[in-house]
Amino acid sequence: MKKTYNKSLLFLTLIVLLSSIFLSACQPKPPKAWWKDVVFYEIFVRSFKDSNGDGIGDFNGIIEMLDYLNDGDPNTTHDLGIGGIWLMPINPSPSYHGYDVSDYKAVNPDYGTLEDFKNLIKECHKRGIRVVMDFVINHTASDHPWFEGSIDPESEYRDWYVWTDKRPDNTSGPWGSNAWYQKGGTWYYAPFWSEMPDLNYHTPEVTEAIYDATKFWLDLGVDGFRVDAARYLYEEGYILQDSPKTIKWFQDWYRYYLKLNDRAYTVGEVWTDTSMIKRYNQPTKGMEQYFMFDLAKDLVGSVYSPSAWRASGAFTKALDAFPRGDFASFLTNHDQNRLASVLDEDLTKQKLAAFLLLTGPGTPYLYYGEEIGMTGEKPDEDIRKPMQWSDKNYGGFSRTIPWRRLNDGWTVNNVEAQNADPDSLLNWYRQLINLRNSQALLRTGNYLPIQSNCRSLYVVLREQDGQQMLVIANLKDDTVENCSLTIKESTIQGEYTAEMLMGAPLFESISFEENGALTEWSIERAIEAAETFIIILNP
């Protein structure tokens, strides 16, 4: 049968196609190291916003609420000013949380389609929001076709997982709990759970498959990855975590993905002390950043039991390991009791913790709902509950019963209610993020702690390129008086006048000695409980 074509239709189709390609090619790349200038927001898709009334959050629900995070207009202040989102696992999974992946190149149908996800990326990028996805590559789900195939000793996938014919003499995993399970008369390694079998990175094909998945998502438009359980890729004898081969794998992967996209970003969950995390970037980088768990613990602790030097010392320790501030800072995340619960729902302490985080070095991460003081204590499901948007049915999260019951008190503690209260925690976060976005010193300035005889008085000098500011907070719930400031040396000298960015006037001017020192320089007025200041110093 002879085919006939409508030439006009073909011509129009060609024009549309070429225009699409041209516009795509002309999309501006984000600047290198863009992550240093943004605040990230961690989202559990299942709990953020349900768009289709099935009680489960989804991609389209996030799109509906993007203007809450960032409306794309830097001149407005009613949005949070978020510059990046970290999506907890979006791959197909048999578990509600998604940390056991069934397919590395697909999305969870509970959350929508691949086209929905592409649209989410497009809408985020329109607003200047970068999209980072959770990458769970240490283990898979037990229903992953790779693992199901590997059960057969003759399968091509047998060596993709860690199998042994005999029960190991030592069945303990990295935390001392059982890590070996029997199936088909043989044993496999799964330290996280019997249904999360570990991939065997001693098999080159595993790395090839993960590289392939990396390329798939970067080609799709994802801006980077948060790597889950990064410590555990390789087992080398009795070394079950932080092995040399694990560290080397990430350094090789880093070079690989940068060839695909030199603006791609990675942040690692290496849940251990800072000194060990530092090894992942030696001798070369393994990821752009890592979450600083020591820092998070100390920031929250310094507010819970007021200690200025615990807070500044924690930042200093992180900077000693990563001198240019190449680390991810946070207060709590999806694996920990929520900040509001840890701080006994004390609004003042929550505000102080946010102040320390958002005026300090590093790239800050917020956990969804943290900005409105959502509560939650383990089990995990209760620290991952639906977002509280309003006092409408089901908290404005859904039109039907949500997958998990909302927190008590959602009718009074929600986004809509806090929007109307100028002194709310939500508006405090907005103010701090807006200041951080507008002040490069808060993002990337050098960080010099200043000592005070008032133990609860947190004082740091931020300086860079001839500009300087003081960040000050009284972490105590009482007034402090007769406070003095001391620093042995700094890079600035002479007298500076004070320009208040935040807080009531504290002093008119301050004088630094020739070597940049302050020697028991007195603050003349009392500083109220939990009072905070950001002060530009003008020469």
Coordinates of C-alpha atoms in Angstrom, one line a residue:
M1 CA 0.0 0.0 0.0
K2 CA 1.4 3.4 -1.1
K3 CA 1.8 5.8 1.9
T4 CA 0.9 9.5 1.5
Y5 CA 2.0 12.3 3.8
N6 CA 0.6 15.7 4.7
K7 CA 3.7 17.8 3.8
S8 CA 2.5 20.8 5.9
L9 CA 2.1 18.5 9.0
L10 CA 5.5 17.0 8.4
F11 CA 7.1 20.5 8.1
L12 CA 5.3 21.7 11.3
T13 CA 6.5 18.6 13.2
L14 CA 10.0 19.2 12.1
I15 CA 10.0 22.8 13.2
V16 CA 8.6 21.9 16.6
L17 CA 11.2 19.1 17.0
L18 CA 14.1 21.4 16.0
S19 CA 12.8 24.2 18.2
S20 CA 12.7 21.8 21.2
I21 CA 16.2 20.6 20.5
F22 CA 17.4 24.2 20.2
L23 CA 15.7 25.4 23.4
S24 CA 17.1 22.4 25.3
A25 CA 20.6 23.1 24.0
C26 CA 20.3 26.7 25.1
Q27 CA 19.2 26.0 28.6
P28 CA 21.8 27.6 30.8
K29 CA 23.9 25.2 32.8
P30 CA 24.0 25.8 36.6
P31 CA 27.2 27.3 37.8
K32 CA 30.0 25.0 38.9
A33 CA 29.7 24.2 42.7
W34 CA 26.2 25.6 42.6
W35 CA 25.4 23.5 45.8
K36 CA 27.5 25.9 47.9
D37 CA 24.9 28.6 47.3
V38 CA 21.7 26.8 48.1
V39 CA 19.7 25.4 50.9
F40 CA 18.4 21.9 50.4
Y41 CA 15.0 20.5 51.5
E42 CA 14.7 16.7 52.1
I43 CA 11.3 15.3 50.8
F44 CA 9.7 12.0 51.6
V45 CA 7.5 11.9 48.5
R46 CA 5.0 9.6 50.1
S47 CA 4.3 12.1 52.8
F48 CA 4.6 15.5 51.1
K49 CA 1.5 16.1 49.0
D50 CA -1.1 13.8 47.5
S51 CA -2.5 15.1 44.2
N52 CA -4.8 12.2 43.2
G53 CA -6.6 11.3 46.4
D54 CA -5.1 7.9 47.0
G55 CA -3.6 8.9 50.4
I56 CA 0.0 8.7 49.1
G57 CA 2.1 11.7 48.1
D58 CA 3.4 11.9 44.6
F59 CA 5.4 13.8 42.0
N60 CA 2.4 15.9 40.9
G61 CA 1.8 16.8 44.6
I62 CA 5.3 18.2 44.9
I63 CA 4.7 20.2 41.7
E64 CA 1.6 21.7 43.3
M65 CA 3.6 22.9 46.3
L66 CA 6.8 24.0 44.6
D67 CA 5.9 27.7 45.0
Y68 CA 6.0 27.1 48.7
L69 CA 9.6 26.0 48.4
N70 CA 10.6 28.6 45.8
D71 CA 8.4 30.6 43.4
G72 CA 11.3 31.4 41.1
D73 CA 11.2 35.1 41.9
P74 CA 14.2 36.2 44.1
N75 CA 12.3 39.4 44.9
T76 CA 9.6 37.7 46.9
T77 CA 9.9 36.5 50.5
H78 CA 6.7 34.4 51.0
D79 CA 8.4 31.3 49.7
L80 CA 11.2 29.4 51.6
G81 CA 13.9 30.2 49.2
I82 CA 14.9 26.6 48.7
G83 CA 17.5 26.0 46.0
G84 CA 17.6 22.2 45.9
I85 CA 15.5 19.2 46.9
W86 CA 16.6 15.8 47.9
L87 CA 14.0 13.2 47.1
M88 CA 14.1 10.1 49.3
P89 CA 14.0 6.9 47.2
I90 CA 11.7 7.2 44.1
N91 CA 12.5 3.8 42.6
P92 CA 10.1 0.9 42.6
S93 CA 10.3 -0.9 46.0
P94 CA 8.3 -3.4 48.0
S95 CA 8.7 -1.2 51.1
Y96 CA 6.9 2.0 52.1
H97 CA 10.3 3.8 52.5
G98 CA 11.9 2.7 49.3
Y99 CA 15.3 1.9 50.6
D100 CA 15.2 -1.5 48.9
V101 CA 15.1 -1.0 45.1
S102 CA 13.5 -3.3 42.7
D103 CA 14.4 -1.5 39.5
Y104 CA 17.2 1.1 39.2
K105 CA 15.8 2.7 36.0
A106 CA 12.2 3.2 36.8
V107 CA 10.1 5.2 39.3
N108 CA 7.7 4.0 42.0
P109 CA 4.2 3.8 40.5
D110 CA 2.8 5.0 43.8
Y111 CA 4.4 8.3 43.0
G112 CA 3.5 8.6 39.3
T113 CA 5.0 7.9 35.9
L114 CA 8.4 8.6 34.5
E115 CA 6.8 11.5 32.5
D116 CA 5.5 12.9 35.8
F117 CA 9.0 12.8 37.2
K118 CA 10.4 14.5 34.1
N119 CA 7.8 17.2 34.5
L120 CA 8.7 17.7 38.2
I121 CA 12.4 18.2 37.1
K122 CA 11.3 20.7 34.5
E123 CA 9.1 22.6 36.9
C124 CA 11.9 22.6 39.5
H125 CA 14.4 23.9 37.1
K126 CA 12.1 26.7 36.0
R127 CA 12.2 27.9 39.6
G128 CA 15.9 27.5 40.0
I129 CA 15.5 24.4 42.2
R130 CA 18.0 21.5 41.6
V131 CA 16.8 17.9 42.0
V132 CA 18.9 15.3 43.8
M133 CA 17.6 11.8 44.2
D134 CA 18.4 9.1 46.7
F135 CA 20.7 6.4 45.2
V136 CA 20.5 3.2 47.1
I137 CA 23.3 1.2 45.6
N138 CA 24.7 -0.9 48.5
H139 CA 21.8 -3.4 48.4
T140 CA 18.6 -4.2 46.5
A141 CA 15.2 -5.5 47.3
S142 CA 14.9 -9.2 47.6
D143 CA 12.4 -9.1 44.7
H144 CA 14.9 -7.4 42.4
P145 CA 15.3 -9.6 39.3
W146 CA 19.0 -9.7 39.9
F147 CA 18.6 -11.3 43.3
E148 CA 15.8 -13.6 42.2
G149 CA 18.1 -14.8 39.4
S150 CA 21.1 -15.1 41.7
I151 CA 19.3 -17.8 43.9
D152 CA 20.1 -20.3 41.1
P153 CA 23.8 -21.2 41.5
E154 CA 24.2 -21.4 37.7
S155 CA 22.7 -18.0 37.1
E156 CA 24.6 -15.2 35.5
Y157 CA 23.6 -13.1 38.5
R158 CA 24.9 -15.5 41.1
D159 CA 28.1 -13.4 41.8
W160 CA 26.1 -10.2 41.8
Y161 CA 25.4 -10.9 45.5
V162 CA 27.5 -12.4 48.3
W163 CA 26.7 -16.1 48.5
T164 CA 28.4 -18.9 50.3
D165 CA 27.7 -22.6 50.4
K166 CA 28.2 -23.0 54.1
R167 CA 27.0 -21.0 57.0
P168 CA 29.9 -18.6 57.9
D169 CA 31.6 -19.1 61.3
N170 CA 30.9 -15.5 62.1
T171 CA 27.4 -14.3 61.0
S172 CA 27.6 -10.8 62.5
G173 CA 27.4 -7.7 60.3
P174 CA 28.9 -4.2 60.9
W175 CA 26.7 -3.6 63.9
G176 CA 27.1 -7.0 65.5
S177 CA 23.6 -8.3 64.5
N178 CA 23.0 -11.2 62.2
A179 CA 23.9 -10.5 58.6
W180 CA 23.6 -13.9 56.9
Y181 CA 20.4 -15.7 55.8
Q182 CA 19.7 -19.0 54.2
K183 CA 17.9 -19.6 50.9
G184 CA 18.0 -22.6 48.6
G185 CA 20.4 -24.4 50.9
T186 CA 23.1 -21.6 50.7
W187 CA 23.7 -18.4 52.5
Y188 CA 23.6 -14.8 51.4
Y189 CA 24.9 -11.5 53.1
A190 CA 22.3 -8.9 54.0
P191 CA 23.4 -6.8 57.0
F192 CA 20.5 -4.3 56.9
W193 CA 17.7 -6.9 56.7
S194 CA 17.0 -10.3 55.2
E195 CA 15.1 -8.6 52.4
M196 CA 17.9 -6.2 51.6
P197 CA 20.6 -8.4 50.1
D198 CA 24.0 -6.7 49.6
L199 CA 25.3 -6.3 46.1
N200 CA 28.7 -7.8 45.5
Y201 CA 31.0 -5.1 44.1
H202 CA 33.8 -7.6 43.7
T203 CA 31.9 -8.5 40.5
P204 CA 32.7 -5.9 37.8
E205 CA 29.2 -6.3 36.2
V206 CA 27.6 -4.8 39.3
T207 CA 29.6 -1.6 38.9
E208 CA 28.7 -1.5 35.2
A209 CA 25.0 -1.8 36.1
I210 CA 25.3 1.1 38.6
Y211 CA 27.2 3.2 36.2
D212 CA 24.5 2.6 33.7
A213 CA 21.8 3.7 36.2
T214 CA 23.9 6.8 37.0
K215 CA 23.9 7.7 33.3
F216 CA 20.2 7.0 32.9
W217 CA 19.2 9.5 35.6
L218 CA 21.7 12.2 34.7
D219 CA 20.5 12.0 31.1
L220 CA 17.0 12.4 32.3
G221 CA 17.9 15.7 34.0
V222 CA 18.6 14.8 37.6
D223 CA 21.2 17.1 39.1
G224 CA 22.8 14.6 41.4
F225 CA 22.6 11.9 43.9
R226 CA 22.4 11.4 47.7
V227 CA 24.2 8.0 48.2
D228 CA 22.7 5.9 50.9
A229 CA 24.7 3.6 53.1
A230 CA 27.9 4.5 51.3
R231 CA 30.2 2.9 53.9
Y232 CA 29.3 -0.7 53.1
L233 CA 29.9 -1.4 49.4
Y234 CA 32.9 -3.8 49.8
E235 CA 33.6 -6.4 52.4
E236 CA 37.3 -7.2 52.7
G237 CA 37.8 -10.0 55.1
Y238 CA 36.7 -8.7 58.5
I239 CA 36.5 -5.1 57.3
L240 CA 32.8 -4.6 56.7
Q241 CA 32.7 -0.8 56.5
D242 CA 34.9 2.0 55.2
S243 CA 37.1 -0.5 53.3
P244 CA 39.9 0.8 51.0
K245 CA 38.0 -0.7 48.0
T246 CA 34.8 1.1 49.0
I247 CA 36.6 4.5 49.1
K248 CA 38.4 3.8 45.8
W249 CA 35.1 2.8 44.2
F250 CA 33.6 6.2 44.9
Q251 CA 36.7 8.0 43.7
D252 CA 36.4 6.2 40.4
W253 CA 32.6 6.8 40.2
Y254 CA 33.2 10.5 40.8
R255 CA 35.5 10.8 37.8
Y256 CA 33.0 8.8 35.7
Y257 CA 29.9 10.9 36.4
L258 CA 31.7 14.2 36.0
K259 CA 32.5 13.1 32.4
L260 CA 28.8 12.7 31.9
N261 CA 27.9 16.0 33.6
D262 CA 30.5 18.3 35.1
R263 CA 27.8 20.1 37.1
A264 CA 26.5 17.0 38.8
Y265 CA 26.5 16.9 42.6
T266 CA 26.8 14.0 45.0
V267 CA 26.4 13.9 48.8
G268 CA 27.2 10.8 50.8
E269 CA 25.7 9.2 53.8
V270 CA 28.8 8.1 55.6
W271 CA 27.3 7.8 59.1
T272 CA 30.4 7.9 61.2
D273 CA 32.8 10.4 62.8
T274 CA 34.2 13.3 60.8
S275 CA 37.8 12.0 60.8
M276 CA 36.7 8.8 59.0
I277 CA 34.5 10.7 56.6
K278 CA 37.5 12.7 55.6
R279 CA 39.2 9.6 54.2
Y280 CA 36.6 9.3 51.5
N281 CA 38.2 12.3 49.8
Q282 CA 41.8 11.1 50.1
P283 CA 43.8 11.2 48.0
T284 CA 41.1 12.4 45.5
K285 CA 37.4 13.2 45.8
G286 CA 34.9 10.5 46.2
M287 CA 31.9 12.8 46.4
E288 CA 31.3 16.5 46.4
Q289 CA 30.0 16.5 50.0
Y290 CA 29.2 14.3 52.9
F291 CA 26.7 14.7 55.8
M292 CA 28.4 15.8 59.0
F293 CA 26.8 13.7 61.7
D294 CA 29.1 14.9 64.4
L295 CA 28.2 18.5 63.5
A296 CA 24.5 17.8 63.6
K297 CA 24.7 16.2 67.0
D298 CA 26.7 19.1 68.4
L299 CA 24.5 21.8 67.0
V300 CA 21.4 20.4 68.5
G301 CA 23.2 19.6 71.7
S302 CA 24.6 23.1 72.0
V303 CA 21.1 24.5 72.0
Y304 CA 19.6 21.8 74.2
S305 CA 22.2 22.5 76.9
P306 CA 23.5 26.0 76.0
S307 CA 27.1 25.9 75.0
A308 CA 28.5 28.4 72.5
W309 CA 31.8 26.7 72.2
R310 CA 30.2 23.3 71.4
A311 CA 28.5 24.9 68.4
S312 CA 31.5 26.9 67.1
G313 CA 33.8 24.0 67.9
A314 CA 31.7 21.6 65.8
F315 CA 31.8 23.9 62.8
T316 CA 35.6 24.3 63.3
K317 CA 36.0 20.5 63.4
A318 CA 34.1 20.1 60.1
L319 CA 36.1 22.9 58.5
D320 CA 39.4 21.2 59.6
A321 CA 38.3 18.1 57.7
F322 CA 36.9 20.0 54.7
P323 CA 38.5 23.5 54.8
R324 CA 36.5 25.1 52.0
G325 CA 33.2 24.2 53.6
D326 CA 32.6 21.3 51.3
F327 CA 30.2 19.5 53.6
A328 CA 26.5 19.1 54.1
S329 CA 25.1 20.4 57.4
F330 CA 21.8 19.4 59.0
L331 CA 20.0 19.1 62.3
T332 CA 18.1 15.9 62.0
N333 CA 16.9 13.7 59.1
H334 CA 14.5 10.8 58.2
D335 CA 16.4 8.3 60.4
Q336 CA 16.4 10.4 63.6
N337 CA 13.8 11.7 66.0
R338 CA 12.5 15.0 64.7
L339 CA 14.1 18.2 65.9
A340 CA 11.0 19.5 67.6
S341 CA 10.7 16.3 69.7
V342 CA 14.4 16.3 70.5
L343 CA 14.1 19.9 71.8
D344 CA 10.9 19.1 73.8
E345 CA 8.8 21.2 71.4
D346 CA 10.6 24.4 72.7
L347 CA 10.0 27.0 70.0
T348 CA 12.8 29.2 71.1
K349 CA 15.3 26.4 71.0
Q350 CA 14.1 25.3 67.5
K351 CA 14.7 28.9 66.3
L352 CA 18.2 28.9 67.8
A353 CA 19.1 25.6 66.1
A354 CA 17.9 27.0 62.8
F355 CA 19.9 30.1 63.3
L356 CA 23.1 28.2 63.9
L357 CA 22.5 26.0 60.9
L358 CA 21.6 28.7 58.4
T359 CA 24.2 31.2 59.4
G360 CA 27.1 28.6 59.4
P361 CA 29.4 27.2 56.8
G362 CA 28.5 24.2 54.7
T363 CA 25.4 23.4 52.6
P364 CA 22.4 23.3 54.9
Y365 CA 19.7 20.6 54.6
L366 CA 16.2 20.9 56.1
Y367 CA 14.0 17.9 56.7
Y368 CA 10.4 18.5 55.4
G369 CA 8.2 19.8 58.2
E370 CA 11.2 20.9 60.3
E371 CA 10.3 24.5 59.4
I372 CA 6.9 24.2 61.1
G373 CA 8.1 22.2 64.1
M374 CA 6.6 18.9 63.1
T375 CA 7.1 16.3 65.9
G376 CA 8.0 12.7 65.6
E377 CA 9.8 9.9 67.5
K378 CA 10.7 6.4 66.3
P379 CA 9.5 4.0 65.0
D380 CA 10.6 5.3 61.6
E381 CA 7.0 5.6 60.2
D382 CA 6.3 8.2 62.9
I383 CA 9.2 10.5 61.9
R384 CA 8.0 10.3 58.3
K385 CA 4.3 11.3 58.7
P386 CA 2.3 13.4 56.2
M387 CA 3.1 17.1 55.9
Q388 CA 0.7 19.4 57.8
W389 CA -0.4 22.0 55.3
S390 CA -3.6 23.4 56.8
D391 CA -6.5 22.7 59.2
K392 CA -8.6 21.3 56.4
N393 CA -9.4 17.6 56.2
Y394 CA -6.4 15.4 56.5
G395 CA -4.2 18.4 57.0
G396 CA -4.5 19.5 53.4
F397 CA -2.2 16.6 52.5
S398 CA -4.9 14.5 50.8
R399 CA -8.6 14.2 50.1
T400 CA -8.7 10.8 51.8
I401 CA -7.3 8.9 54.7
P402 CA -3.5 9.2 54.4
W403 CA -1.1 6.3 54.3
R404 CA -0.1 7.2 57.9
R405 CA -2.1 9.1 60.5
L406 CA -1.2 12.7 60.9
N407 CA 0.5 14.1 64.0
D408 CA -1.7 15.2 66.9
G409 CA -2.2 19.0 66.8
W410 CA -2.1 19.3 63.1
T411 CA -5.2 21.5 63.1
V412 CA -3.3 24.3 64.9
N413 CA 0.3 23.6 63.8
N414 CA 0.4 23.7 60.0
V415 CA 1.8 25.9 57.2
E416 CA -1.4 27.9 56.7
A417 CA -1.6 28.8 60.4
Q418 CA 2.1 29.8 60.6
N419 CA 1.8 31.9 57.4
A420 CA -0.5 34.2 59.4
D421 CA 1.8 34.5 62.4
P422 CA 4.8 36.8 61.8
D423 CA 6.6 35.3 64.8
S424 CA 6.1 31.7 63.7
L425 CA 8.9 29.2 63.2
L426 CA 8.1 29.0 59.5
N427 CA 8.6 32.8 59.0
W428 CA 11.8 32.5 61.0
Y429 CA 13.1 30.0 58.6
R430 CA 12.0 32.1 55.7
Q431 CA 13.9 35.1 57.1
L432 CA 17.1 33.2 57.7
I433 CA 17.1 31.5 54.3
N434 CA 16.4 34.8 52.6
L435 CA 19.3 36.4 54.5
R436 CA 21.6 33.5 53.6
N437 CA 20.6 33.7 49.9
S438 CA 21.4 37.4 49.8
Q439 CA 24.6 37.3 51.8
A440 CA 27.6 35.5 50.3
L441 CA 29.4 35.8 53.7
L442 CA 26.9 33.5 55.3
R443 CA 27.3 30.9 52.6
T444 CA 31.1 30.9 51.9
G445 CA 32.8 33.4 54.2
N446 CA 35.7 32.3 56.4
Y447 CA 34.6 31.3 59.9
L448 CA 36.5 32.6 62.9
P449 CA 35.0 31.9 66.4
I450 CA 35.3 34.7 69.0
Q451 CA 35.5 33.8 72.6
S452 CA 33.3 35.4 75.3
N453 CA 33.3 35.3 79.0
C454 CA 29.6 34.6 78.7
R455 CA 29.5 30.9 77.9
S456 CA 26.2 30.9 76.2
L457 CA 27.2 33.7 73.8
Y458 CA 27.9 32.4 70.3
V459 CA 30.0 34.8 68.4
V460 CA 31.7 34.3 65.0
L461 CA 33.4 36.5 62.5
R462 CA 32.6 35.8 58.9
E463 CA 34.9 37.5 56.4
Q464 CA 35.8 37.2 52.7
D465 CA 37.1 39.5 50.0
G466 CA 37.3 42.6 52.2
Q467 CA 33.8 42.1 53.7
Q468 CA 33.0 41.1 57.2
M469 CA 30.1 40.4 59.5
L470 CA 29.5 39.2 63.1
V471 CA 27.0 36.4 63.8
I472 CA 25.9 36.4 67.5
A473 CA 23.4 34.4 69.5
N474 CA 22.6 34.1 73.2
L475 CA 21.9 30.3 73.4
K476 CA 20.6 30.7 77.0
D477 CA 17.0 31.3 78.1
D478 CA 18.2 34.0 80.4
T479 CA 19.6 37.5 79.9
V480 CA 23.4 37.8 79.9
E481 CA 25.3 40.9 81.0
N482 CA 28.8 42.3 81.1
C483 CA 29.9 40.1 78.1
S484 CA 33.3 40.7 76.6
L485 CA 34.8 39.4 73.3
T486 CA 38.3 38.0 72.7
I487 CA 40.1 36.7 69.6
K488 CA 43.9 36.4 69.4
E489 CA 44.1 37.4 65.8
S490 CA 42.1 37.9 62.6
T491 CA 42.4 39.3 59.1
I492 CA 40.8 42.7 59.9
Q493 CA 42.2 45.7 61.7
G494 CA 40.9 49.1 62.8
E495 CA 37.4 50.5 63.6
Y496 CA 34.2 49.3 62.0
T497 CA 30.7 50.6 62.3
A498 CA 27.8 48.3 62.8
E499 CA 25.0 47.8 60.3
M500 CA 22.3 45.6 61.6
L501 CA 20.9 42.9 59.3
M502 CA 19.1 41.1 62.1
G503 CA 18.4 42.0 65.6
A504 CA 18.2 45.2 67.7
P505 CA 21.3 47.5 67.8
L506 CA 24.0 46.0 69.9
F507 CA 26.8 48.5 69.5
E508 CA 27.7 51.4 67.2
S509 CA 31.2 50.4 66.4
I510 CA 34.0 47.9 67.2
S511 CA 37.8 48.3 67.1
F512 CA 40.2 45.5 66.2
E513 CA 43.9 45.7 67.1
E514 CA 46.7 45.8 64.5
N515 CA 46.9 42.0 64.3
G516 CA 43.1 41.7 64.2
A517 CA 42.8 40.9 67.8
L518 CA 40.1 41.7 70.3
T519 CA 41.1 41.7 74.0
E520 CA 38.1 41.5 76.4
W521 CA 36.2 44.0 74.2
S522 CA 33.1 44.9 76.2
I523 CA 29.5 44.7 75.0
E524 CA 27.9 47.5 77.0
R525 CA 24.3 46.4 76.9
A526 CA 22.6 43.3 78.2
I527 CA 21.7 40.6 75.7
E528 CA 18.2 39.1 76.2
A529 CA 17.4 35.4 76.3
A530 CA 17.8 33.8 72.8
E531 CA 18.5 37.2 71.2
T532 CA 20.2 36.9 67.8
F533 CA 22.2 39.3 65.6
I534 CA 23.7 39.5 62.2
I535 CA 25.9 42.6 61.9
I536 CA 27.7 43.9 58.9
L537 CA 31.0 45.6 59.8
N538 CA 31.7 48.6 57.6
P539 CA 35.2 50.1 57.7

